[in-house]
Amino acid sequence: MKKNVVLQEIIDFYLQSKDFNGLPIYQMNNYDKEELLNLIDNDLIEAISEKEVLNPHIRGFNLDIPKDIQKNNASDLESHTCFYPTEKALEGVKIDYKSPYTILMQKGREQFDIIFFDIEILERYINNPKFLIMDNGYRGSICIRDEYYDDEDDSEYIKDYGMAYIEGEKLTRAVAIFLIDLAKLSPKIQMLWKAFELKNQNRCKVNSGFIKNLIYGEWVIDYWIFHAIIDEMIIINKQCESMEIPPLFSHTYGTHFFEMPEGYRNIFLPTMKNYYDFVLVLEKMFVHNISVKTFQKDGFLIKGIERKDSKGYDKGSLVMLSEWLNRNIKTSINIDEIIINPLKSIRKIRQVPAHELTSNKYDIDVYKKQNDLVIETYRAIRGIRLLFSNHPKANKIEIPEWLVTGENIVCY
């Protein structure tokens, strides 16, 4: 049997398979032990078995398996071994120059190689209602909504993107994608992504949760601060129910991507317009969403307050919240400083574009501004929950340990 027949079968299977898979040993038409050993010795194929990885059908990484182990794999017909052509073996294959990321797979790159892109590429999707962005802070997905899907169109599906960062003095976000996900895009869309590929890839680093979750299959123990705030709101309303007063928040939300308010996420492109749009979302969630009915009803150890001020005008929700908390809660902490002022800050920032003509501009400091604002908002909402926990009718509400300790709550 000629050596090139065995090698060609492995190459053909790799290139023609849907996900650039390895040829299983039990599926080979031209199995020849001696030829396989020679191919391994000459660095033309790689033999990966279930002894090295959970799924030998994909070559996710450069495993650098010693040749003697590869030879044992190739000799054991009972093992679950798959054969892959090396970059050396693929040097002469015909490649598709219209698909830059498919090319890399055709040349033998590993599936889980990560490519970094300018975060601006995500604006194409977040601002287009045809697309659904499933964002969880450290990772997310992109797909076309069902009503816009067309099999004949250049459909776009990014199974997983990771939040990444560019080295430097200031927080600068990027986006990370596995090579295999890019290779599955149409040629047209691959070229679009190629235009946003960052030149200095070695200055980029993807969030550790992305690697832990998708590469090692580990649970991510960090909690996104955006989710923490939502969970605090839910608990606060449960506390209100226990205290037999109306809920503090007219609406609460879930932490699944389709339950969260639109725009309640990390800012991708750092522009002032995106920043002000985000502040508007916070105002609707945490200022306009406060129910003044909470403050008007008497309860056990709770005294309600009047809706009108001394001049007969309705008090604002934050004014009533401050008056009500200070009347009903005896504490050494400065309630206005910890709870009221951060919420007032949201309203104050929101008033800038509402009452002035502003110019949009690119500002990398927007990332830090957003993080600082979210952290202050979290502390304010958490502060309310902590104060309510002291009420004898509310202290039985079950609270997750991670919210009690406040540990591992992060901004991505």
Short mmCIF file of C-alpha atoms in Angstrom, two decimals:
data_model
loop_
_atom_site.label_atom_id
_atom_site.label_comp_id
_atom_site.label_asym_id
_atom_site.label_seq_id
_atom_site.Cartn_x
_atom_site.Cartn_y
_atom_site.Cartn_z
CA MET A 1 0.00 0.00 0.00
CA LYS A 2 1.37 3.41 -0.92
CA LYS A 3 2.04 5.90 1.80
CA ASN A 4 0.16 8.72 0.07
CA VAL A 5 -3.08 6.69 -0.01
CA VAL A 6 -3.25 6.57 3.79
CA LEU A 7 -2.30 10.22 4.13
CA GLN A 8 -4.73 11.31 1.43
CA GLU A 9 -7.62 9.56 3.16
CA ILE A 10 -6.82 11.44 6.39
CA ILE A 11 -6.47 14.76 4.55
CA ASP A 12 -9.69 14.28 2.56
CA PHE A 13 -11.69 13.40 5.66
CA TYR A 14 -10.33 16.42 7.55
CA LEU A 15 -11.07 18.90 4.76
CA GLN A 16 -14.48 17.50 3.83
CA SER A 17 -15.85 17.06 7.34
CA LYS A 18 -18.17 19.74 8.68
CA ASP A 19 -15.95 20.79 11.59
CA PHE A 20 -12.49 19.77 10.33
CA ASN A 21 -12.68 16.52 12.28
CA GLY A 22 -10.12 13.79 12.62
CA LEU A 23 -10.53 10.43 10.84
CA PRO A 24 -11.54 7.75 13.39
CA ILE A 25 -9.37 4.65 13.32
CA TYR A 26 -12.46 2.41 13.06
CA GLN A 27 -13.62 4.32 9.98
CA MET A 28 -10.45 4.01 7.93
CA ASN A 29 -10.65 2.31 4.54
CA ASN A 30 -6.88 2.14 4.16
CA TYR A 31 -5.68 1.26 7.64
CA ASP A 32 -2.02 0.32 7.54
CA LYS A 33 -0.16 0.31 10.85
CA GLU A 34 3.33 0.67 9.38
CA GLU A 35 2.32 3.54 7.11
CA LEU A 36 0.65 5.35 10.00
CA LEU A 37 3.78 4.99 12.13
CA ASN A 38 5.89 6.39 9.29
CA LEU A 39 3.54 9.34 8.85
CA ILE A 40 3.79 10.08 12.58
CA ASP A 41 7.60 9.87 12.46
CA ASN A 42 7.66 12.28 9.51
CA ASP A 43 5.36 14.81 11.26
CA LEU A 44 2.65 14.40 8.63
CA ILE A 45 -0.17 13.20 10.88
CA GLU A 46 -1.16 13.41 14.54
CA ALA A 47 -2.93 10.57 16.37
CA ILE A 48 -5.19 11.78 19.20
CA SER A 49 -7.09 9.35 21.40
CA GLU A 50 -9.64 9.53 24.17
CA LYS A 51 -6.75 8.95 26.57
CA GLU A 52 -5.51 12.49 25.90
CA VAL A 53 -8.79 14.38 25.47
CA LEU A 54 -12.48 13.88 26.15
CA ASN A 55 -13.39 14.35 22.49
CA PRO A 56 -10.69 13.17 20.04
CA HIS A 57 -12.94 14.05 17.07
CA ILE A 58 -11.82 17.68 17.28
CA ARG A 59 -8.32 19.10 17.56
CA GLY A 60 -8.91 21.99 19.90
CA PHE A 61 -5.35 22.73 20.92
CA ASN A 62 -1.75 22.01 20.14
CA LEU A 63 -1.44 19.05 22.49
CA ASP A 64 2.19 18.26 21.62
CA ILE A 65 1.62 14.54 22.23
CA PRO A 66 4.89 12.54 22.28
CA LYS A 67 5.36 10.40 19.19
CA ASP A 68 5.63 7.14 21.14
CA ILE A 69 2.17 7.77 22.61
CA GLN A 70 0.80 8.62 19.16
CA LYS A 71 2.24 5.39 17.80
CA ASN A 72 0.59 3.40 20.56
CA ASN A 73 -2.70 5.06 19.66
CA ALA A 74 -2.25 4.22 15.98
CA SER A 75 -1.46 0.59 16.81
CA ASP A 76 -4.46 -0.01 19.06
CA LEU A 77 -7.51 -0.85 16.97
CA GLU A 78 -9.65 -1.04 20.10
CA SER A 79 -8.88 2.56 21.10
CA HIS A 80 -10.93 5.60 20.17
CA THR A 81 -8.24 7.32 18.10
CA CYS A 82 -8.58 9.98 15.40
CA PHE A 83 -5.95 10.99 12.85
CA TYR A 84 -5.27 14.56 11.76
CA PRO A 85 -3.05 15.93 9.01
CA THR A 86 -0.39 18.33 10.27
CA GLU A 87 0.34 21.79 8.90
CA LYS A 88 3.25 20.21 7.04
CA ALA A 89 0.95 17.71 5.33
CA LEU A 90 -1.52 20.42 4.37
CA GLU A 91 1.01 22.77 2.78
CA GLY A 92 -0.01 21.89 -0.76
CA VAL A 93 -3.80 21.65 -0.44
CA LYS A 94 -6.10 23.90 -2.44
CA ILE A 95 -7.49 26.60 -0.16
CA ASP A 96 -10.42 29.01 -0.32
CA TYR A 97 -8.87 32.49 -0.45
CA LYS A 98 -12.29 34.15 -0.12
CA SER A 99 -12.65 32.78 3.41
CA PRO A 100 -9.69 33.92 5.53
CA TYR A 101 -10.63 31.92 8.62
CA THR A 102 -11.54 28.78 6.72
CA ILE A 103 -8.07 29.04 5.21
CA LEU A 104 -6.48 28.81 8.64
CA MET A 105 -8.40 25.62 9.39
CA GLN A 106 -7.49 24.22 5.98
CA LYS A 107 -3.86 24.86 6.88
CA GLY A 108 -4.19 22.83 10.08
CA ARG A 109 -4.73 25.40 12.83
CA GLU A 110 -6.42 24.29 16.05
CA GLN A 111 -10.17 24.84 16.43
CA PHE A 112 -9.91 26.74 19.70
CA ASP A 113 -7.31 29.21 18.54
CA ILE A 114 -8.63 32.62 19.58
CA ILE A 115 -8.74 35.62 17.26
CA PHE A 116 -9.20 39.11 18.73
CA PHE A 117 -11.24 41.88 17.13
CA ASP A 118 -11.99 45.55 17.62
CA ILE A 119 -15.06 45.78 19.88
CA GLU A 120 -16.64 48.03 17.25
CA ILE A 121 -17.69 44.95 15.25
CA LEU A 122 -20.35 44.21 17.88
CA GLU A 123 -22.05 47.55 17.17
CA ARG A 124 -23.09 46.07 13.81
CA TYR A 125 -25.19 43.53 15.66
CA ILE A 126 -26.36 45.40 18.77
CA ASN A 127 -27.84 48.23 16.67
CA ASN A 128 -29.57 45.94 14.18
CA PRO A 129 -32.93 44.54 15.36
CA LYS A 130 -32.49 41.60 13.00
CA PHE A 131 -29.93 40.16 15.38
CA LEU A 132 -30.27 38.70 18.84
CA ILE A 133 -27.36 39.34 21.21
CA MET A 134 -27.22 36.97 24.20
CA ASP A 135 -24.76 38.75 26.46
CA ASN A 136 -23.66 37.48 29.86
CA GLY A 137 -20.83 39.87 30.54
CA TYR A 138 -17.82 37.62 30.08
CA ARG A 139 -19.28 35.78 27.06
CA GLY A 140 -22.15 35.97 24.64
CA SER A 141 -23.64 34.73 21.38
CA ILE A 142 -24.93 36.34 18.18
CA CYS A 143 -27.64 34.99 15.90
CA ILE A 144 -30.26 36.20 13.46
CA ARG A 145 -33.78 36.34 14.88
CA ASP A 146 -36.07 33.63 13.55
CA GLU A 147 -38.30 36.03 11.63
CA TYR A 148 -35.32 37.33 9.65
CA TYR A 149 -33.56 34.03 9.03
CA ASP A 150 -33.04 33.07 5.40
CA ASP A 151 -31.18 29.90 4.43
CA GLU A 152 -30.10 31.49 1.16
CA ASP A 153 -28.80 34.65 2.81
CA ASP A 154 -25.39 35.18 4.38
CA SER A 155 -26.61 34.05 7.79
CA GLU A 156 -24.45 35.05 10.73
CA TYR A 157 -24.08 32.96 13.84
CA ILE A 158 -21.36 33.40 16.42
CA LYS A 159 -21.78 30.56 18.89
CA ASP A 160 -19.54 32.16 21.50
CA TYR A 161 -17.72 35.44 21.80
CA GLY A 162 -15.64 36.38 24.81
CA MET A 163 -15.09 39.74 26.45
CA ALA A 164 -11.42 40.55 25.97
CA TYR A 165 -9.09 43.37 26.92
CA ILE A 166 -6.17 45.16 25.28
CA GLU A 167 -3.09 45.81 27.40
CA GLY A 168 -2.66 49.43 28.43
CA GLU A 169 -3.08 51.95 31.20
CA LYS A 170 -6.84 52.28 30.64
CA LEU A 171 -9.54 49.65 30.38
CA THR A 172 -9.93 48.91 26.65
CA ARG A 173 -12.30 46.17 25.56
CA ALA A 174 -12.00 43.83 22.60
CA VAL A 175 -13.88 40.72 21.50
CA ALA A 176 -12.51 37.18 21.21
CA ILE A 177 -13.82 34.44 18.89
CA PHE A 178 -12.82 30.82 18.43
CA LEU A 179 -11.34 30.16 15.00
CA ILE A 180 -13.79 27.31 14.28
CA ASP A 181 -16.79 29.63 14.77
CA LEU A 182 -15.28 32.15 12.36
CA ALA A 183 -14.53 29.43 9.80
CA LYS A 184 -18.24 28.50 9.67
CA LEU A 185 -19.28 31.98 8.55
CA SER A 186 -19.93 32.72 4.89
CA PRO A 187 -17.02 34.15 2.85
CA LYS A 188 -18.68 37.57 2.79
CA ILE A 189 -19.07 37.73 6.58
CA GLN A 190 -15.59 36.33 7.19
CA MET A 191 -14.17 39.20 5.15
CA LEU A 192 -16.26 41.64 7.19
CA TRP A 193 -14.84 40.28 10.46
CA LYS A 194 -11.34 40.25 8.96
CA ALA A 195 -11.55 44.03 8.55
CA PHE A 196 -11.93 44.38 12.34
CA GLU A 197 -9.19 41.92 13.31
CA LEU A 198 -6.72 43.55 15.68
CA LYS A 199 -3.16 43.75 14.38
CA ASN A 200 -1.37 43.15 17.65
CA GLN A 201 -3.02 39.94 18.81
CA ASN A 202 -0.48 39.24 21.56
CA ARG A 203 -1.54 42.41 23.43
CA CYS A 204 -5.02 40.99 23.94
CA LYS A 205 -6.33 38.72 26.67
CA VAL A 206 -9.73 37.11 26.92
CA ASN A 207 -11.63 37.04 30.23
CA SER A 208 -10.66 34.00 32.30
CA GLY A 209 -14.30 32.96 32.70
CA PHE A 210 -14.56 32.41 28.94
CA ILE A 211 -11.68 29.94 29.07
CA LYS A 212 -12.84 28.20 32.25
CA ASN A 213 -16.38 27.77 31.00
CA LEU A 214 -15.86 26.80 27.37
CA ILE A 215 -12.44 25.14 27.36
CA TYR A 216 -12.24 23.40 30.73
CA GLY A 217 -15.96 22.99 31.34
CA GLU A 218 -15.69 24.61 34.78
CA TRP A 219 -18.31 26.68 36.56
CA VAL A 220 -17.57 30.39 36.68
CA ILE A 221 -17.81 31.44 40.34
CA ASP A 222 -17.82 35.15 39.60
CA TYR A 223 -21.18 36.94 39.44
CA TRP A 224 -21.80 39.71 36.96
CA ILE A 225 -22.68 42.90 38.82
CA PHE A 226 -25.55 43.52 36.37
CA HIS A 227 -27.14 40.27 37.54
CA ALA A 228 -26.42 41.02 41.20
CA ILE A 229 -28.38 44.28 41.06
CA ILE A 230 -31.39 42.54 39.51
CA ASP A 231 -31.34 39.82 42.19
CA GLU A 232 -31.12 42.47 44.91
CA MET A 233 -34.22 44.17 43.48
CA ILE A 234 -36.15 40.89 43.56
CA ILE A 235 -35.23 40.29 47.20
CA ILE A 236 -36.16 43.85 48.17
CA ASN A 237 -39.66 43.37 46.76
CA LYS A 238 -39.96 40.09 48.68
CA GLN A 239 -38.95 41.93 51.83
CA CYS A 240 -41.64 44.54 51.17
CA GLU A 241 -44.22 41.79 50.87
CA SER A 242 -43.09 40.35 54.21
CA MET A 243 -43.34 43.80 55.80
CA GLU A 244 -46.87 44.09 54.35
CA ILE A 245 -46.14 47.21 52.33
CA PRO A 246 -46.34 47.71 48.54
CA PRO A 247 -43.23 46.62 46.58
CA LEU A 248 -40.50 49.23 46.26
CA PHE A 249 -39.98 48.53 42.56
CA SER A 250 -42.94 48.54 40.20
CA HIS A 251 -41.15 46.07 37.92
CA THR A 252 -38.42 43.51 38.51
CA TYR A 253 -36.43 41.62 35.93
CA GLY A 254 -34.77 38.25 35.44
CA THR A 255 -31.10 37.58 34.77
CA HIS A 256 -31.62 35.55 31.60
CA PHE A 257 -30.67 37.60 28.54
CA PHE A 258 -34.26 37.87 27.26
CA GLU A 259 -35.51 38.96 30.71
CA MET A 260 -33.08 41.87 31.06
CA PRO A 261 -33.96 45.36 29.82
CA GLU A 262 -32.55 46.21 26.41
CA GLY A 263 -29.31 48.15 26.81
CA TYR A 264 -28.66 46.89 30.35
CA ARG A 265 -25.18 45.49 29.64
CA ASN A 266 -21.58 46.48 29.09
CA ILE A 267 -21.05 49.32 26.66
CA PHE A 268 -19.26 47.93 23.62
CA LEU A 269 -18.14 50.99 21.66
CA PRO A 270 -17.05 53.72 24.14
CA THR A 271 -18.97 56.75 22.88
CA MET A 272 -20.79 59.41 24.84
CA LYS A 273 -24.03 58.55 23.04
CA ASN A 274 -23.77 54.95 24.22
CA TYR A 275 -23.00 56.17 27.74
CA TYR A 276 -26.03 58.46 27.90
CA ASP A 277 -28.24 55.75 26.41
CA PHE A 278 -27.06 53.42 29.16
CA VAL A 279 -27.73 56.00 31.88
CA LEU A 280 -31.29 56.35 30.54
CA VAL A 281 -31.75 52.61 31.06
CA LEU A 282 -30.50 52.90 34.65
CA GLU A 283 -32.85 55.80 35.32
CA LYS A 284 -35.85 53.80 34.11
CA MET A 285 -34.83 50.76 36.18
CA PHE A 286 -33.86 52.41 39.46
CA VAL A 287 -35.43 55.86 39.64
CA HIS A 288 -38.65 55.90 37.60
CA ASN A 289 -39.24 52.32 38.72
CA ILE A 290 -39.56 53.27 42.40
CA SER A 291 -43.19 53.07 43.54
CA VAL A 292 -44.27 55.93 45.81
CA LYS A 293 -47.06 53.69 47.13
CA THR A 294 -44.42 51.95 49.26
CA PHE A 295 -43.91 55.08 51.33
CA GLN A 296 -47.55 55.94 52.00
CA LYS A 297 -48.73 52.89 53.92
CA ASP A 298 -48.25 52.32 57.63
CA GLY A 299 -47.04 48.89 58.71
CA PHE A 300 -45.50 47.05 61.63
CA LEU A 301 -42.77 49.40 62.92
CA ILE A 302 -43.23 51.45 59.73
CA LYS A 303 -44.73 54.92 59.43
CA GLY A 304 -45.93 56.19 56.08
CA ILE A 305 -45.24 59.70 54.82
CA GLU A 306 -47.30 62.24 52.89
CA ARG A 307 -47.15 62.39 49.10
CA LYS A 308 -47.47 66.20 49.04
CA ASP A 309 -44.89 68.66 50.30
CA SER A 310 -45.70 71.78 52.37
CA LYS A 311 -46.62 73.69 49.19
CA GLY A 312 -49.01 71.02 47.95
CA TYR A 313 -46.72 69.65 45.24
CA ASP A 314 -46.02 65.94 44.76
CA LYS A 315 -42.67 64.90 46.13
CA GLY A 316 -40.27 63.10 43.83
CA SER A 317 -39.61 59.39 44.33
CA LEU A 318 -36.05 59.94 45.58
CA VAL A 319 -37.14 62.66 47.99
CA MET A 320 -39.79 60.33 49.39
CA LEU A 321 -37.34 57.41 49.58
CA SER A 322 -34.87 59.53 51.56
CA GLU A 323 -37.54 60.89 53.93
CA TRP A 324 -39.11 57.47 54.45
CA LEU A 325 -35.82 55.66 55.12
CA ASN A 326 -34.58 58.31 57.52
CA ARG A 327 -37.90 58.32 59.38
CA ASN A 328 -38.21 54.57 59.77
CA ILE A 329 -34.62 53.36 60.13
CA LYS A 330 -32.25 54.22 62.94
CA THR A 331 -28.70 53.64 61.76
CA SER A 332 -25.24 55.12 62.09
CA ILE A 333 -24.66 55.07 58.33
CA ASN A 334 -25.38 58.08 56.16
CA ILE A 335 -28.41 56.86 54.18
CA ASP A 336 -28.35 59.76 51.74
CA GLU A 337 -24.67 59.28 50.96
CA ILE A 338 -24.85 55.52 50.39
CA ILE A 339 -28.31 55.14 48.81
CA ILE A 340 -29.89 58.40 47.69
CA ASN A 341 -26.93 60.28 46.19
CA PRO A 342 -25.91 57.49 43.76
CA LEU A 343 -29.50 57.34 42.46
CA LYS A 344 -29.58 61.12 42.20
CA SER A 345 -26.35 60.93 40.22
CA ILE A 346 -28.08 58.76 37.62
CA ARG A 347 -30.81 61.36 37.22
CA LYS A 348 -28.28 64.21 37.08
CA ILE A 349 -26.24 62.57 34.30
CA ARG A 350 -29.40 61.76 32.38
CA GLN A 351 -30.46 65.42 32.44
CA VAL A 352 -27.44 66.44 30.34
CA PRO A 353 -28.64 65.05 26.97
CA ALA A 354 -32.26 65.65 27.98
CA HIS A 355 -31.79 69.40 28.36
CA GLU A 356 -28.69 70.20 26.31
CA LEU A 357 -27.48 69.70 22.75
CA THR A 358 -24.55 67.31 23.09
CA SER A 359 -21.97 66.08 20.60
CA ASN A 360 -21.23 62.41 20.34
CA LYS A 361 -17.56 61.51 20.69
CA TYR A 362 -15.33 58.49 21.16
CA ASP A 363 -13.98 58.39 24.71
CA ILE A 364 -12.15 55.37 26.11
CA ASP A 365 -12.90 56.65 29.63
CA VAL A 366 -16.55 55.71 29.04
CA TYR A 367 -15.70 52.14 30.12
CA LYS A 368 -14.52 53.32 33.53
CA LYS A 369 -17.41 55.78 33.86
CA GLN A 370 -19.88 52.98 33.26
CA ASN A 371 -18.17 50.64 35.73
CA ASP A 372 -18.03 53.34 38.41
CA LEU A 373 -21.71 54.18 37.92
CA VAL A 374 -22.80 50.54 38.04
CA ILE A 375 -20.76 49.87 41.18
CA GLU A 376 -22.33 52.86 42.96
CA THR A 377 -25.79 51.74 41.84
CA TYR A 378 -25.14 48.23 43.12
CA ARG A 379 -24.03 49.57 46.51
CA ALA A 380 -27.16 51.71 46.73
CA ILE A 381 -29.57 48.88 45.92
CA ARG A 382 -27.67 46.47 48.16
CA GLY A 383 -27.78 49.07 50.91
CA ILE A 384 -31.59 49.13 50.75
CA ARG A 385 -31.72 45.35 51.00
CA LEU A 386 -29.35 45.35 54.00
CA LEU A 387 -31.46 47.95 55.84
CA PHE A 388 -34.68 46.06 55.13
CA SER A 389 -33.08 42.85 56.44
CA ASN A 390 -33.15 44.34 59.94
CA HIS A 391 -36.95 44.43 60.02
CA PRO A 392 -38.32 41.54 62.12
CA LYS A 393 -40.77 40.53 59.39
CA ALA A 394 -38.19 40.66 56.59
CA ASN A 395 -35.22 38.91 58.16
CA LYS A 396 -36.54 35.47 57.27
CA ILE A 397 -36.25 36.06 53.51
CA GLU A 398 -33.76 33.60 52.03
CA ILE A 399 -30.82 35.38 50.43
CA PRO A 400 -28.17 33.60 48.31
CA GLU A 401 -24.81 33.39 50.06
CA TRP A 402 -23.02 35.25 47.26
CA LEU A 403 -25.30 38.25 47.78
CA VAL A 404 -24.88 38.09 51.55
CA THR A 405 -21.08 38.16 51.35
CA GLY A 406 -20.90 40.38 48.29
CA GLU A 407 -17.86 38.39 47.17
CA ASN A 408 -16.95 37.53 43.56
CA ILE A 409 -19.29 40.19 42.18
CA VAL A 410 -17.44 41.64 39.22
CA CYS A 411 -17.54 44.04 36.29
CA TYR A 412 -16.41 42.54 33.01
#
